[in-house]
Short mmCIF file of C-alpha atoms in Angstrom, two decimals:
data_model
loop_
_atom_site.label_atom_id
_atom_site.label_comp_id
_atom_site.label_asym_id
_atom_site.label_seq_id
_atom_site.Cartn_x
_atom_site.Cartn_y
_atom_site.Cartn_z
CA MET A 191 -26.08 -71.21 26.39
CA SER A 192 -26.90 -74.78 25.46
CA ASP A 193 -27.80 -77.34 28.13
CA ASN A 194 -26.13 -80.00 25.99
CA PRO A 195 -22.62 -80.46 27.46
CA VAL A 196 -21.28 -81.49 24.05
CA ASP A 197 -22.23 -78.05 22.70
CA TYR A 198 -20.91 -76.15 25.69
CA VAL A 199 -17.83 -73.99 25.01
CA VAL A 200 -16.33 -71.78 27.71
CA GLU A 201 -15.34 -68.18 27.21
CA ASN A 202 -11.83 -67.32 26.08
CA LYS A 203 -10.84 -65.71 29.37
CA PRO A 204 -9.63 -67.13 32.69
CA CYS A 205 -11.65 -67.81 35.82
CA LEU A 206 -10.82 -66.09 39.10
CA VAL A 207 -10.89 -68.67 41.90
CA SER A 208 -9.82 -68.82 45.55
CA LEU A 209 -7.61 -71.80 46.37
CA GLU A 210 -7.10 -73.26 49.85
CA GLU A 211 -3.67 -74.48 50.88
CA GLY A 212 -3.39 -78.28 50.79
CA LYS A 213 -6.74 -78.81 49.06
CA LYS A 214 -6.91 -80.87 45.85
CA TYR A 215 -8.70 -79.59 42.74
CA ALA A 216 -9.59 -81.18 39.40
CA TRP A 217 -9.14 -78.75 36.52
CA CYS A 218 -11.26 -79.40 33.41
CA THR A 219 -9.17 -80.04 30.29
CA CYS A 220 -12.00 -80.67 27.81
CA LYS A 221 -14.25 -77.56 27.87
CA LEU A 222 -17.29 -79.78 28.53
CA SER A 223 -17.74 -79.09 32.23
CA LYS A 224 -20.50 -76.75 33.33
CA SER A 225 -18.52 -76.06 36.51
CA GLN A 226 -15.65 -74.24 34.83
CA PRO A 227 -12.80 -74.17 35.39
CA PHE A 228 -13.27 -77.38 37.40
CA CYS A 229 -14.25 -80.86 36.23
CA ASP A 230 -17.83 -82.08 36.76
CA GLY A 231 -17.38 -85.48 35.10
CA ALA A 232 -18.72 -84.40 31.70
CA HIS A 233 -15.62 -85.86 30.02
CA LYS A 234 -16.82 -89.42 30.65
CA GLY A 235 -16.92 -91.35 27.42
CA THR A 236 -14.19 -89.20 25.86
CA GLU A 237 -10.40 -89.48 25.87
CA HIS A 238 -10.10 -86.46 28.19
CA ARG A 239 -9.12 -86.56 31.85
CA PRO A 240 -9.01 -83.72 34.38
CA LEU A 241 -5.72 -82.38 35.76
CA VAL A 242 -5.67 -82.92 39.52
CA PHE A 243 -3.46 -80.57 41.53
CA LYS A 244 -2.94 -79.53 45.15
CA ALA A 245 -2.88 -75.85 46.13
CA GLU A 246 0.49 -74.90 47.60
CA LYS A 247 -0.98 -71.91 49.44
CA THR A 248 -4.21 -70.07 50.04
CA GLU A 249 -4.52 -67.44 47.32
CA ASP A 250 -6.62 -66.04 44.51
CA VAL A 251 -5.49 -67.25 41.08
CA LEU A 252 -6.59 -67.18 37.46
CA LEU A 253 -7.23 -70.66 36.09
CA CYS A 254 -7.36 -71.27 32.34
CA ALA A 255 -10.81 -71.64 30.79
CA CYS A 256 -9.87 -71.70 27.08
CA LYS A 257 -7.69 -74.85 27.56
CA ALA A 258 -4.96 -73.41 25.29
CA THR A 259 -2.57 -72.65 28.14
CA ASN A 260 0.86 -74.27 28.29
CA SER A 261 0.89 -73.74 32.06
CA GLY A 262 -2.23 -75.67 33.05
CA PRO A 263 -4.17 -75.26 35.21
CA TYR A 264 -3.04 -71.63 35.30
CA CYS A 265 -3.75 -69.00 32.65
CA ASP A 266 -0.70 -67.94 30.64
CA GLY A 267 -2.47 -65.44 28.37
CA ALA A 268 -2.90 -67.90 25.48
CA HIS A 269 -6.57 -66.89 25.15
CA ASN A 270 -5.46 -63.58 23.63
CA ASN A 271 -4.25 -65.39 20.51
CA LEU A 272 -7.45 -67.34 19.88
CA GLU A 273 -8.96 -64.37 18.04
CA ASP A 274 -7.61 -62.17 15.24
CA VAL A 275 -8.26 -59.03 17.28
CA TYR A 276 -7.42 -58.46 20.96
CA ALA A 277 -10.57 -58.38 23.09
CA GLU A 278 -12.13 -54.98 22.49
CA ALA A 279 -14.99 -53.20 24.20
CA THR A 280 -18.33 -54.44 22.93
CA PRO A 281 -20.98 -51.99 21.68
CA GLU A 282 -22.96 -52.73 24.86
CA GLU A 283 -19.93 -51.91 27.02
CA VAL A 284 -19.27 -48.68 25.12
CA GLU A 285 -22.92 -47.69 25.47
CA SER A 286 -22.91 -48.41 29.22
CA MET A 287 -20.01 -45.98 29.77
CA LYS A 288 -21.29 -43.13 27.62
CA GLY A 289 -22.26 -41.29 30.77
CA SER A 290 -18.80 -41.54 32.33
CA ILE A 291 -17.62 -38.39 34.08
CA SER A 292 -14.59 -36.80 32.39
CA ILE A 293 -11.97 -36.10 35.07
CA GLU A 294 -9.62 -33.17 34.59
CA GLN A 295 -6.16 -33.01 36.13
CA ASP A 296 -5.78 -31.12 39.40
CA GLN A 297 -3.02 -28.62 40.25
CA ASN A 298 -0.60 -31.51 40.75
CA GLY A 299 -1.30 -32.94 37.31
CA LYS A 300 -3.37 -35.87 38.59
CA ALA A 301 -6.76 -37.04 37.31
CA LEU A 302 -8.15 -39.35 40.00
CA LEU A 303 -10.39 -42.14 38.72
CA GLU A 304 -12.20 -44.99 40.47
CA GLY A 305 -10.65 -47.24 43.10
CA GLY A 306 -7.54 -45.07 43.46
CA ALA A 307 -6.54 -45.38 39.78
CA TYR A 308 -5.22 -42.21 38.22
CA VAL A 309 -3.61 -40.55 35.22
CA MET A 310 -0.77 -38.14 36.00
CA THR A 311 1.33 -35.71 33.99
CA PRO A 312 4.62 -35.21 35.88
CA ASN A 313 5.43 -31.55 36.55
CA ASN A 314 9.09 -30.51 36.43
CA GLU A 315 8.43 -28.04 39.27
CA ASN A 316 8.02 -31.03 41.61
CA ASP A 317 11.57 -32.28 40.97
CA THR A 318 14.17 -32.60 43.71
CA VAL A 319 17.58 -31.56 42.39
CA VAL A 320 20.86 -33.20 43.45
CA GLY A 321 23.81 -32.34 41.19
CA ASN A 322 23.02 -33.47 37.64
CA LEU A 323 19.98 -35.46 38.82
CA ARG A 324 16.40 -34.25 39.03
CA TYR A 325 13.82 -36.71 40.33
CA GLN A 326 10.26 -36.92 41.60
CA PRO A 327 7.88 -39.63 42.85
CA VAL A 328 4.94 -40.30 40.53
CA ILE A 329 3.61 -43.32 42.44
CA ALA A 330 4.09 -43.45 46.20
CA LYS A 331 2.42 -44.29 49.50
CA GLU A 332 0.64 -40.92 49.39
CA ASP A 333 -1.08 -42.11 46.21
CA ASP A 334 -2.45 -45.18 48.06
CA ALA A 335 -0.03 -47.52 46.32
CA THR A 336 0.67 -50.62 48.42
CA LYS A 337 3.57 -52.26 46.56
CA LEU A 338 5.03 -50.16 43.74
CA SER A 339 7.12 -47.02 44.07
CA LEU A 340 7.82 -45.19 40.80
CA HIS A 341 10.16 -42.23 40.26
CA ARG A 342 10.93 -40.22 37.15
CA LEU A 343 14.63 -39.39 36.89
CA HIS A 344 16.10 -36.66 34.67
CA VAL A 345 19.88 -36.94 34.30
CA SER A 346 22.05 -34.36 32.52
CA THR A 347 25.68 -34.69 31.42
CA GLY A 348 27.93 -36.13 34.11
CA THR A 349 27.81 -38.76 36.85
CA THR A 350 25.07 -38.87 39.45
CA SER A 351 25.50 -39.59 43.13
CA TRP A 352 24.97 -43.17 44.28
CA LEU A 353 21.28 -44.08 44.36
CA GLU A 354 19.41 -46.83 46.19
CA TYR A 355 15.97 -48.10 47.08
CA GLU A 356 16.92 -49.91 50.27
CA ASN A 357 16.26 -53.66 50.59
CA VAL A 358 13.94 -53.96 47.57
CA ASP A 359 14.10 -54.86 43.89
CA THR A 360 14.79 -51.93 41.56
CA VAL A 361 13.98 -51.87 37.85
CA LEU A 362 15.02 -49.03 35.54
CA TYR A 363 13.55 -48.18 32.13
CA PHE A 364 15.35 -45.81 29.76
CA VAL A 365 12.91 -43.53 27.95
CA SER A 366 15.53 -41.41 26.18
CA GLY A 367 19.27 -40.95 25.95
CA SER A 368 22.13 -43.37 26.45
CA GLY A 369 25.03 -43.86 28.80
CA LYS A 370 26.17 -46.26 31.47
CA ILE A 371 24.62 -47.64 34.64
CA ASP A 372 27.16 -48.46 37.32
CA ILE A 373 25.70 -51.09 39.66
CA ALA A 374 27.91 -51.28 42.73
CA GLY A 375 31.07 -51.02 40.62
CA CYS A 376 29.93 -53.04 37.59
CA GLU A 377 29.14 -50.91 34.52
CA PHE A 378 26.53 -51.62 31.82
CA ASP A 379 26.08 -49.70 28.56
CA VAL A 380 22.43 -48.66 28.28
CA ASN A 381 20.18 -47.18 25.60
CA LYS A 382 16.54 -46.13 25.32
CA GLU A 383 13.78 -48.77 25.08
CA ALA A 384 15.60 -51.06 27.48
CA GLY A 385 15.45 -52.12 31.11
CA ILE A 386 17.93 -53.11 33.79
CA TYR A 387 17.59 -54.87 37.13
CA VAL A 388 19.29 -53.76 40.36
CA ARG A 389 19.16 -56.34 43.13
CA PRO A 390 18.33 -55.53 46.78
CA GLY A 391 21.40 -54.23 48.60
CA GLU A 392 23.07 -52.77 45.49
CA LYS A 393 23.54 -49.05 44.85
CA PHE A 394 23.69 -47.61 41.35
CA ARG A 395 24.61 -44.42 39.54
CA VAL A 396 24.10 -43.00 36.05
CA ILE A 397 26.96 -41.87 33.80
CA THR A 398 26.03 -40.01 30.62
CA LYS A 399 27.15 -37.40 28.08
CA GLU A 400 23.58 -36.41 27.19
CA ASP A 401 20.21 -35.86 28.82
CA MET A 402 18.45 -39.05 29.91
CA VAL A 403 14.93 -39.74 31.15
CA ILE A 404 14.64 -42.85 33.31
CA TYR A 405 11.76 -44.41 35.22
CA ALA A 406 12.77 -46.28 38.36
CA THR A 407 10.43 -48.83 39.94
CA ALA A 408 10.96 -50.28 43.42
CA CYS A 409 8.97 -53.02 45.13
CA PRO A 410 7.55 -54.95 46.95
CA LEU A 411 7.83 -52.43 49.80
CA LEU A 412 7.09 -48.75 49.29
CA THR A 413 10.32 -46.83 49.71
CA ASP A 414 11.88 -43.54 48.73
CA LEU A 415 15.03 -42.94 46.71
CA THR A 416 18.18 -42.57 48.82
CA VAL A 417 20.97 -40.37 47.41
CA THR A 418 24.49 -40.75 48.87
CA ASP A 419 28.07 -39.77 47.99
CA GLU A 420 29.66 -43.16 48.57
CA ASN A 421 29.10 -46.73 47.48
CA ASN A 422 29.35 -49.29 50.26
CA SER A 423 27.59 -52.05 48.31
CA VAL A 424 28.97 -54.95 46.27
CA PHE A 425 27.77 -56.17 42.88
CA GLN A 426 26.21 -59.64 43.26
CA ASN A 427 28.25 -61.63 40.73
CA ASP A 428 26.02 -64.69 41.06
CA TYR A 429 23.50 -62.75 38.96
CA PRO A 430 25.52 -61.22 36.09
CA GLU A 431 22.68 -60.81 33.56
CA ARG A 432 20.78 -57.57 34.25
CA TYR A 433 20.21 -55.61 31.03
CA VAL A 434 17.45 -56.39 28.51
CA ALA A 435 16.88 -54.33 25.35
CA PHE A 436 13.69 -54.28 23.30
CA ASP A 437 13.85 -56.64 20.32
CA MET A 438 10.83 -56.95 18.04
CA ALA A 439 12.12 -60.33 16.84
CA THR A 440 11.49 -61.80 20.30
CA ALA A 441 8.30 -59.90 21.12
CA ASN A 442 5.11 -61.79 21.98
CA VAL A 443 2.23 -61.23 19.58
CA MET A 444 -1.28 -60.96 21.06
CA ALA A 445 -3.70 -60.85 18.11
CA ASN A 446 -3.17 -57.33 16.68
CA ARG A 447 -0.87 -56.20 19.53
CA PHE A 448 2.57 -57.08 20.77
CA TYR A 449 4.51 -56.93 24.01
CA GLN A 450 7.95 -57.94 25.21
CA GLU A 451 8.84 -58.68 28.79
CA LEU A 452 12.11 -56.91 29.55
CA VAL A 453 13.09 -57.35 33.18
CA ASP A 454 11.52 -60.51 34.57
CA LYS A 455 12.49 -63.95 35.83
CA LYS A 456 14.99 -64.48 33.01
CA VAL A 457 17.28 -62.02 34.82
CA ASP A 458 16.18 -63.37 38.23
CA SER A 459 13.72 -60.59 38.97
CA ASN A 460 11.13 -62.58 40.91
CA GLU A 461 9.20 -59.66 42.42
CA VAL A 462 8.51 -57.29 39.53
CA THR A 463 7.95 -57.63 35.78
CA GLN A 464 8.71 -54.83 33.32
CA PHE A 465 7.43 -54.86 29.73
CA ILE A 466 7.05 -52.71 26.63
CA GLY A 467 3.92 -52.99 24.51
CA GLN A 468 2.18 -51.61 21.46
CA VAL A 469 -1.54 -50.84 21.24
CA PRO A 470 -3.26 -50.11 17.88
CA LYS A 471 -6.08 -47.62 17.54
CA SER A 472 -8.73 -49.45 19.57
CA ARG A 473 -10.52 -49.63 22.91
CA ALA A 474 -9.77 -52.65 25.07
CA ALA A 475 -12.54 -54.54 26.82
CA MET A 476 -12.89 -53.70 30.51
CA HIS A 477 -10.63 -56.06 32.47
CA ARG A 478 -8.72 -56.50 35.74
CA HIS A 479 -5.38 -57.82 36.94
CA LEU A 480 -4.28 -59.53 40.13
CA TYR A 481 -1.32 -57.18 40.33
CA GLU A 482 -0.59 -53.51 41.03
CA GLU A 483 0.53 -51.81 37.82
CA ALA A 484 2.19 -48.64 36.56
CA ILE A 485 2.11 -47.63 32.89
CA VAL A 486 4.12 -44.89 31.17
CA ILE A 487 2.77 -43.68 27.83
CA LEU A 488 5.83 -43.49 25.55
CA THR A 489 4.01 -42.39 22.38
CA GLY A 490 0.41 -41.78 21.37
CA GLU A 491 -2.74 -40.57 23.05
CA GLY A 492 -6.14 -41.82 24.12
CA LYS A 493 -8.34 -42.31 27.18
CA MET A 494 -8.39 -44.40 30.35
CA TRP A 495 -11.85 -45.69 31.31
CA THR A 496 -12.63 -47.14 34.75
CA GLY A 497 -16.40 -47.65 34.58
CA THR A 498 -18.04 -44.36 35.52
CA LYS A 499 -15.00 -42.08 35.07
CA VAL A 500 -12.64 -41.37 32.18
CA ALA A 501 -9.48 -39.30 31.71
CA ASP A 502 -7.39 -38.27 28.70
CA VAL A 503 -3.91 -39.79 28.37
CA LYS A 504 -1.01 -38.63 26.22
CA THR A 505 2.71 -39.13 25.65
CA GLY A 506 4.61 -38.75 28.92
CA ASP A 507 1.68 -39.54 31.20
CA VAL A 508 1.86 -42.07 34.03
CA LEU A 509 -1.08 -44.38 34.85
CA PHE A 510 -1.49 -46.11 38.19
CA LEU A 511 -3.80 -49.14 38.43
CA PRO A 512 -4.43 -50.78 41.83
CA HIS A 513 -4.86 -54.54 41.73
CA ARG A 514 -8.35 -55.72 40.70
CA GLN A 515 -9.32 -52.25 39.48
CA GLY A 516 -11.39 -52.52 36.32
CA HIS A 517 -10.00 -50.46 33.45
CA SER A 518 -10.01 -50.06 29.70
CA LEU A 519 -7.23 -48.22 27.85
CA GLU A 520 -8.34 -46.66 24.58
CA CYS A 521 -5.89 -45.56 21.90
CA THR A 522 -7.28 -42.82 19.66
CA ASP A 523 -4.03 -42.27 17.75
CA GLU A 524 -3.92 -43.49 14.14
CA ASP A 525 -0.26 -44.46 14.64
CA GLY A 526 -1.04 -46.48 17.75
CA MET A 527 0.35 -46.20 21.25
CA LEU A 528 3.64 -47.45 22.73
CA LEU A 529 3.81 -47.97 26.47
CA MET A 530 6.05 -49.30 29.22
CA GLY A 531 4.51 -51.16 32.11
CA VAL A 532 5.69 -52.57 35.43
CA PHE A 533 3.73 -54.68 37.88
CA TYR A 534 3.92 -56.62 41.13
CA PRO A 535 3.73 -59.52 41.74
CA SER A 536 5.65 -60.72 38.69
CA GLY A 537 3.96 -62.62 35.87
CA SER A 538 2.74 -61.98 32.34
CA PRO A 539 1.03 -58.78 31.13
CA ALA A 540 -1.17 -61.00 28.92
CA ILE A 541 -3.00 -62.41 31.96
CA ASN A 542 -6.19 -60.58 32.90
CA TYR A 543 -9.82 -61.33 33.74
#
């Protein structure tokens, strides 16, 4: 790297920094600083000025280094669109993981990788059956999750009992089938490739004339699914917008990939973000997130790499990624891979480091 500050260009990925509540920081806006992402005065003599801000709380954050963000000083994922191809594993990275241990699934369908990450194939034999509902946890406290609970629900023709994850946000994703979701007495028509938000304190039930597969996420506290015969909750009319369907016309393009945030802050879900995304045949560069994440493989197959371990993934599998766990998802399918993801705390799936 050049010692000449005029020639210095930072990498197109954010910087992980620890902020202290009440402390002021000067974020570099010109790419000239050698103290990225902070200003070191190298802008002197140019038209650039640093952005000075005060930290509202003590926390780890990702500050923009590419200077293309629209949310400065914070990364908003804009660096992903500065190249024609999403950041892929370099030849050196691929070579370094050639010796990775291939992990097979155990009797419960789980392939445990590094740092508590895993790939799991849900087994129907683990379902709990209540009327026309079969359900099972695929991410829970027993899996060392700290924020996200994830259940797979199978619903056959009819109306389920009332369901609830008590006192937490609930986000549903519809993998297959169609029907209605009754949230505390307010019904929504639902179809596959869509999400819906159930606010804390509201019960819900599923009404359908066909088989449906649904993934239910609850956070930020780990909790189990409660099944009851009666609804004693009230729909919160101050938040009428709950249902978001996939629409390619509004999807976000990241180089040769796309994603669309379904349930997020636009429907007042401030704790969890749900998205659907497409991955072409490729192997992503190893990266990390500041959130806990669950991924459901909707179509396609490939591998999940975590550094020294690797596991096969295929349609129907669930992936659990603890926060800050390094990982690289590889799609080996010529037709690409479609996935649904949910993570806490809320944000953008384009933000990683």
